[in-house]
């Protein structure tokens, strides 16, 4: 039976067809996400509401948002939010949309909770370096009960966005700094754990990046002109700020991870190991600083 004109299912199908014609990769799923956000209904609930008529206002707004998606604007920027681990963060075009790989990085640390308790019996302080939306640091602050969490990013707008996310979860006591690496952090700050998902795509790979990313996400958060020189500065900042026996976990480019690991070792880090992501790519580097003799 054909769906009744004017119903939820009717608009869902028309929107899906439209996105399909525009060669959007997952047209039905995207059309559902956008509608579920607009109607403030969990996506799965749409299925029990197929016969519901949409109001003129809903139809107009839905059309507008579907047109945005047809121009490749990512769904997360249309809805203004993105699920991440067990949370959901607010995102604007000033910050990178949190990625599933980054969830894996957070989850890796979450699973180390007991080890962290043994290794840092007096508690630990975390620095999320290049924090963007704040997804890493704010999630860890909720999952690991750290003593303190510092977020820093070179972008003032990104820091504003991460503050909004901290407010959303009523997280008090987080410190925020607009800073190029550790340059604007107070001198005395030292950390037990540093986590980072810095920009790691060389400019030369821009041509291979899909338009959804290239035309909408902040290039500052994605690309670097010289991946080695950028990471030299990043490692030096991290090394300077990490206490003896501290952990440094970083997401990175699988094609450069060996070179970056060697660089980190040459700068005085100990490499604990490289960690695979769920597509079996070496995506994360787990570094430590040597513990103090006698401890
Ligand atoms: N830490 C943020 C994230 O993982 C931002 C990363 C970035 O801006 N490179 O999404």
Coordinates of C-alpha atoms and ligand atoms in Angstrom, one line a residue:
X1 CA 0.0 0.0 0.0
X2 CA 1.3 3.4 -0.9
X3 CA 1.9 5.8 2.0
X4 CA -0.7 8.6 2.5
X5 CA 0.5 12.0 1.3
X6 CA 1.2 14.4 4.2
X7 CA 2.3 11.7 6.7
X8 CA 5.7 11.2 8.3
X9 CA 6.4 8.2 6.1
X10 CA 5.5 10.1 3.0
X11 CA 8.1 12.8 3.7
X12 CA 10.6 10.3 4.8
X13 CA 10.4 8.5 1.5
X14 CA 10.4 11.6 -0.6
X15 CA 13.5 12.9 1.3
X16 CA 15.3 9.6 0.9
X17 CA 14.6 9.6 -2.8
X18 CA 15.9 13.2 -3.1
X19 CA 19.1 12.5 -1.2
X20 CA 19.6 9.3 -3.2
X21 CA 19.3 11.3 -6.4
X22 CA 22.0 13.6 -5.1
X23 CA 24.2 10.6 -4.4
X24 CA 24.3 11.0 -0.6
X25 CA 25.8 7.7 0.6
X26 CA 23.2 6.6 3.3
X27 CA 20.1 8.5 2.2
X28 CA 17.5 6.7 4.4
X29 CA 19.6 6.8 7.6
X30 CA 20.4 10.5 7.1
X31 CA 16.8 11.4 6.4
X32 CA 15.7 9.5 9.5
X33 CA 18.3 11.2 11.7
X34 CA 17.3 14.6 10.5
X35 CA 13.6 13.9 11.0
X36 CA 14.1 12.4 14.4
X37 CA 16.0 15.4 15.6
X38 CA 13.4 17.8 14.1
X39 CA 10.5 16.0 15.8
X40 CA 12.5 15.4 18.9
X41 CA 11.7 11.6 18.7
X42 CA 14.3 8.8 19.1
X43 CA 15.0 7.5 15.6
X44 CA 13.5 4.1 16.3
X45 CA 10.2 5.8 17.4
X46 CA 9.7 7.1 13.9
X47 CA 8.7 3.6 12.9
X48 CA 5.6 3.6 15.2
X49 CA 4.6 7.1 13.9
X50 CA 4.6 6.5 10.2
X51 CA 1.0 7.6 9.8
X52 CA 1.4 10.8 11.8
X53 CA 0.7 14.0 9.8
X54 CA 3.4 16.6 9.8
X55 CA 2.6 20.2 10.3
X56 CA 3.4 22.8 7.7
X57 CA 6.2 24.2 9.8
X58 CA 7.7 20.7 10.3
X59 CA 7.5 20.1 6.5
X60 CA 9.2 23.4 5.7
X61 CA 12.0 22.9 8.2
X62 CA 12.5 19.3 7.1
X63 CA 12.8 20.4 3.5
X64 CA 15.3 23.0 4.4
X65 CA 17.5 20.5 6.3
X66 CA 17.3 17.9 3.6
X67 CA 18.4 20.5 1.1
X68 CA 21.4 21.2 3.4
X69 CA 22.3 17.5 3.5
X70 CA 21.9 17.3 -0.3
X71 CA 24.7 19.9 -0.4
X72 CA 26.8 17.5 1.7
X73 CA 26.6 19.3 5.0
X74 CA 27.2 16.6 7.6
X75 CA 24.1 15.5 9.6
X76 CA 25.9 16.4 12.9
X77 CA 26.2 20.0 11.8
X78 CA 22.5 20.1 10.7
X79 CA 21.3 18.7 14.0
X80 CA 24.0 20.4 16.1
X81 CA 25.0 17.3 18.0
X82 CA 26.8 14.0 17.8
X83 CA 26.6 10.8 19.9
X84 CA 30.0 9.9 21.4
X85 CA 30.7 6.9 23.6
X86 CA 27.9 7.1 26.2
X87 CA 27.4 10.8 25.7
X88 CA 26.1 13.3 23.2
X89 CA 28.0 16.5 22.5
X90 CA 27.0 19.8 20.9
X91 CA 28.9 20.5 17.7
X92 CA 29.1 23.5 15.4
X93 CA 31.2 24.0 12.3
X94 CA 33.9 25.4 14.6
X95 CA 34.8 21.9 15.8
X96 CA 35.5 18.5 14.3
X97 CA 32.7 16.0 14.4
X98 CA 33.8 13.4 17.0
X99 CA 34.7 10.2 15.2
X100 CA 34.2 6.5 16.1
X101 CA 38.0 6.0 16.2
X102 CA 38.2 8.6 18.9
X103 CA 35.5 6.8 20.9
X104 CA 37.8 3.8 20.8
X105 CA 40.6 5.9 22.3
X106 CA 38.3 6.9 25.1
X107 CA 37.1 3.4 25.6
X108 CA 40.7 2.1 25.7
X109 CA 41.3 4.4 28.7
X110 CA 38.0 3.5 30.3
X111 CA 39.0 -0.1 30.3
X112 CA 42.2 0.7 32.0
X113 CA 40.4 2.1 35.0
X114 CA 41.7 -0.5 37.4
X115 CA 45.3 -0.2 36.1
X116 CA 45.1 3.6 36.5
X117 CA 44.0 3.2 40.1
X118 CA 47.1 1.0 40.8
X119 CA 49.5 3.1 38.7
X120 CA 48.3 6.4 40.1
X121 CA 47.1 5.6 43.7
X122 CA 46.9 9.3 44.6
X123 CA 44.7 10.1 41.6
X124 CA 45.6 11.6 38.3
X125 CA 45.3 14.8 36.3
X126 CA 44.4 14.7 32.6
X127 CA 45.2 17.1 29.8
X128 CA 43.2 16.9 26.6
X129 CA 45.6 18.6 24.1
X130 CA 43.8 19.9 21.0
X131 CA 40.4 19.3 22.6
X132 CA 38.0 20.6 19.9
X133 CA 34.4 19.8 21.0
X134 CA 35.9 18.5 24.3
X135 CA 34.7 15.0 23.5
X136 CA 37.8 13.2 24.8
X137 CA 38.5 15.2 28.0
X138 CA 34.8 15.7 29.0
X139 CA 34.1 12.0 28.5
X140 CA 37.1 10.9 30.5
X141 CA 36.2 13.3 33.2
X142 CA 32.9 11.5 33.5
X143 CA 34.2 8.0 33.1
X144 CA 37.4 8.0 35.2
X145 CA 36.9 10.3 38.2
X146 CA 40.2 12.1 37.6
X147 CA 41.5 14.7 40.1
X148 CA 41.5 17.4 37.5
X149 CA 40.9 17.8 33.8
X150 CA 42.4 20.5 31.5
X151 CA 41.2 21.1 28.0
X152 CA 43.2 23.2 25.5
X153 CA 42.8 24.2 21.9
X154 CA 44.3 26.8 19.6
X155 CA 40.8 27.8 18.5
X156 CA 38.9 30.2 20.7
X157 CA 35.6 29.1 19.1
X158 CA 36.4 25.4 19.9
X159 CA 37.0 26.3 23.5
X160 CA 33.6 28.0 23.6
X161 CA 32.0 24.9 22.2
X162 CA 33.7 22.6 24.7
X163 CA 32.5 25.0 27.6
X164 CA 29.0 24.6 26.3
X165 CA 29.5 20.8 26.4
X166 CA 30.8 20.9 29.9
X167 CA 27.8 22.9 30.9
X168 CA 25.5 20.5 29.2
X169 CA 26.8 17.8 31.6
X170 CA 27.1 20.2 34.5
X171 CA 30.8 19.4 34.8
X172 CA 32.4 21.9 37.1
X173 CA 36.1 22.2 37.8
X174 CA 37.3 21.6 34.2
X175 CA 39.9 24.1 33.2
X176 CA 39.9 25.6 29.7
X177 CA 42.8 27.3 27.8
X178 CA 43.0 28.8 24.4
X179 CA 46.5 27.8 23.6
X180 CA 48.9 26.7 20.9
X181 CA 50.1 23.4 22.4
X182 CA 51.2 24.2 25.9
X183 CA 52.2 27.8 25.3
X184 CA 49.4 29.5 27.2
X185 CA 49.1 26.9 30.0
X186 CA 50.2 28.1 33.5
X187 CA 53.9 27.2 34.0
X188 CA 53.3 25.0 37.0
X189 CA 50.8 22.6 35.4
X190 CA 51.9 19.0 35.1
X191 CA 49.9 15.9 34.2
X192 CA 49.8 12.2 34.8
X193 CA 47.9 11.5 31.6
X194 CA 47.8 13.4 28.3
X195 CA 45.4 12.5 25.6
X196 CA 45.3 14.0 22.2
X197 CA 43.6 13.7 18.8
X198 CA 45.6 16.4 17.0
X199 CA 45.3 17.3 13.3
X200 CA 47.1 14.6 11.5
X201 CA 46.2 14.6 7.8
X202 CA 49.0 15.9 5.6
X203 CA 47.9 18.7 3.2
X204 CA 48.9 16.5 0.3
X205 CA 46.0 14.1 1.1
X206 CA 43.3 16.9 0.9
X207 CA 42.4 15.8 -2.6
X208 CA 41.3 12.4 -1.3
X209 CA 39.0 13.8 1.4
X210 CA 35.2 13.7 0.7
X211 CA 33.4 17.0 0.3
X212 CA 31.3 16.5 3.4
X213 CA 34.5 16.8 5.4
X214 CA 36.5 19.2 3.2
X215 CA 33.8 21.8 2.7
X216 CA 32.4 21.8 6.2
X217 CA 34.8 20.7 8.9
X218 CA 37.5 23.0 10.3
X219 CA 40.8 22.5 8.4
X220 CA 42.7 23.6 11.4
X221 CA 41.5 20.5 13.2
X222 CA 42.2 18.2 10.4
X223 CA 45.3 19.1 8.3
X224 CA 48.9 19.8 8.9
X225 CA 51.5 21.0 6.4
X226 CA 54.4 19.1 7.9
X227 CA 53.2 16.2 10.0
X228 CA 56.7 15.4 11.4
X229 CA 57.5 19.0 12.4
X230 CA 54.1 19.5 13.9
X231 CA 54.4 16.4 16.0
X232 CA 57.9 17.3 17.1
X233 CA 56.5 20.4 18.7
X234 CA 53.5 18.5 20.1
X235 CA 55.7 15.8 21.6
X236 CA 58.0 18.4 23.2
X237 CA 55.0 20.1 24.7
X238 CA 53.6 16.9 26.0
X239 CA 57.0 15.7 27.3
X240 CA 57.5 19.0 29.2
X241 CA 54.2 18.7 30.9
X242 CA 54.0 14.9 31.6
X243 CA 55.2 13.8 35.1
X244 CA 57.6 10.8 35.4
X245 CA 55.7 7.6 34.8
X246 CA 53.0 9.5 33.0
X247 CA 50.9 8.3 30.0
X248 CA 50.5 9.9 26.7
X249 CA 47.8 8.5 24.4
X250 CA 47.4 9.9 20.9
X251 CA 45.3 9.2 17.9
X252 CA 47.2 9.4 14.6
X253 CA 47.6 8.6 11.0
X254 CA 48.2 4.8 10.5
X255 CA 50.7 5.5 7.6
X256 CA 52.9 7.7 9.8
X257 CA 52.6 6.0 13.1
X258 CA 56.0 4.2 12.9
X259 CA 57.8 7.3 12.0
X260 CA 56.0 9.2 14.8
X261 CA 56.8 6.5 17.3
X262 CA 60.5 6.7 16.5
X263 CA 60.4 10.5 16.7
X264 CA 58.7 10.3 20.2
X265 CA 61.4 7.8 21.3
X266 CA 64.2 10.1 20.1
X267 CA 62.6 12.9 22.2
X268 CA 62.7 10.8 25.3
X269 CA 59.4 8.9 25.4
X270 CA 59.1 5.2 26.0
X271 CA 56.8 3.5 23.6
X272 CA 54.4 1.2 25.4
X273 CA 52.7 0.1 22.2
X274 CA 50.7 0.9 19.1
X275 CA 47.1 0.1 19.3
X276 CA 44.8 -1.0 16.5
X277 CA 41.4 0.5 15.8
X278 CA 38.4 -1.6 14.9
X279 CA 39.4 -1.6 11.2
X280 CA 42.7 -3.1 12.2
X281 CA 44.7 0.0 11.5
X282 CA 47.5 1.1 13.8
X283 CA 45.7 4.3 14.9
X284 CA 46.8 5.0 18.5
X285 CA 50.2 5.5 20.0
X286 CA 50.6 4.8 23.7
X287 CA 53.7 6.4 25.1
X288 CA 55.0 6.9 28.6
X289 CA 57.7 8.8 30.4
X290 CA 60.1 6.9 32.5
X291 CA 59.2 6.5 36.1
X292 CA 61.4 8.2 38.7
X293 CA 64.2 5.9 39.9
X294 CA 63.2 4.2 43.1
X295 CA 59.4 4.6 42.5
Ligands
LIG1 N1 39.7 16.2 20.4 C1 38.7 16.6 19.4 C2 38.2 15.3 18.8 O1 38.7 14.3 19.0 C3 39.2 17.5 18.4 C4 40.3 17.0 17.5 C5 40.9 18.0 16.6 O2 40.4 19.2 16.6 N2 41.8 17.6 15.9 O3 37.2 15.3 18.1

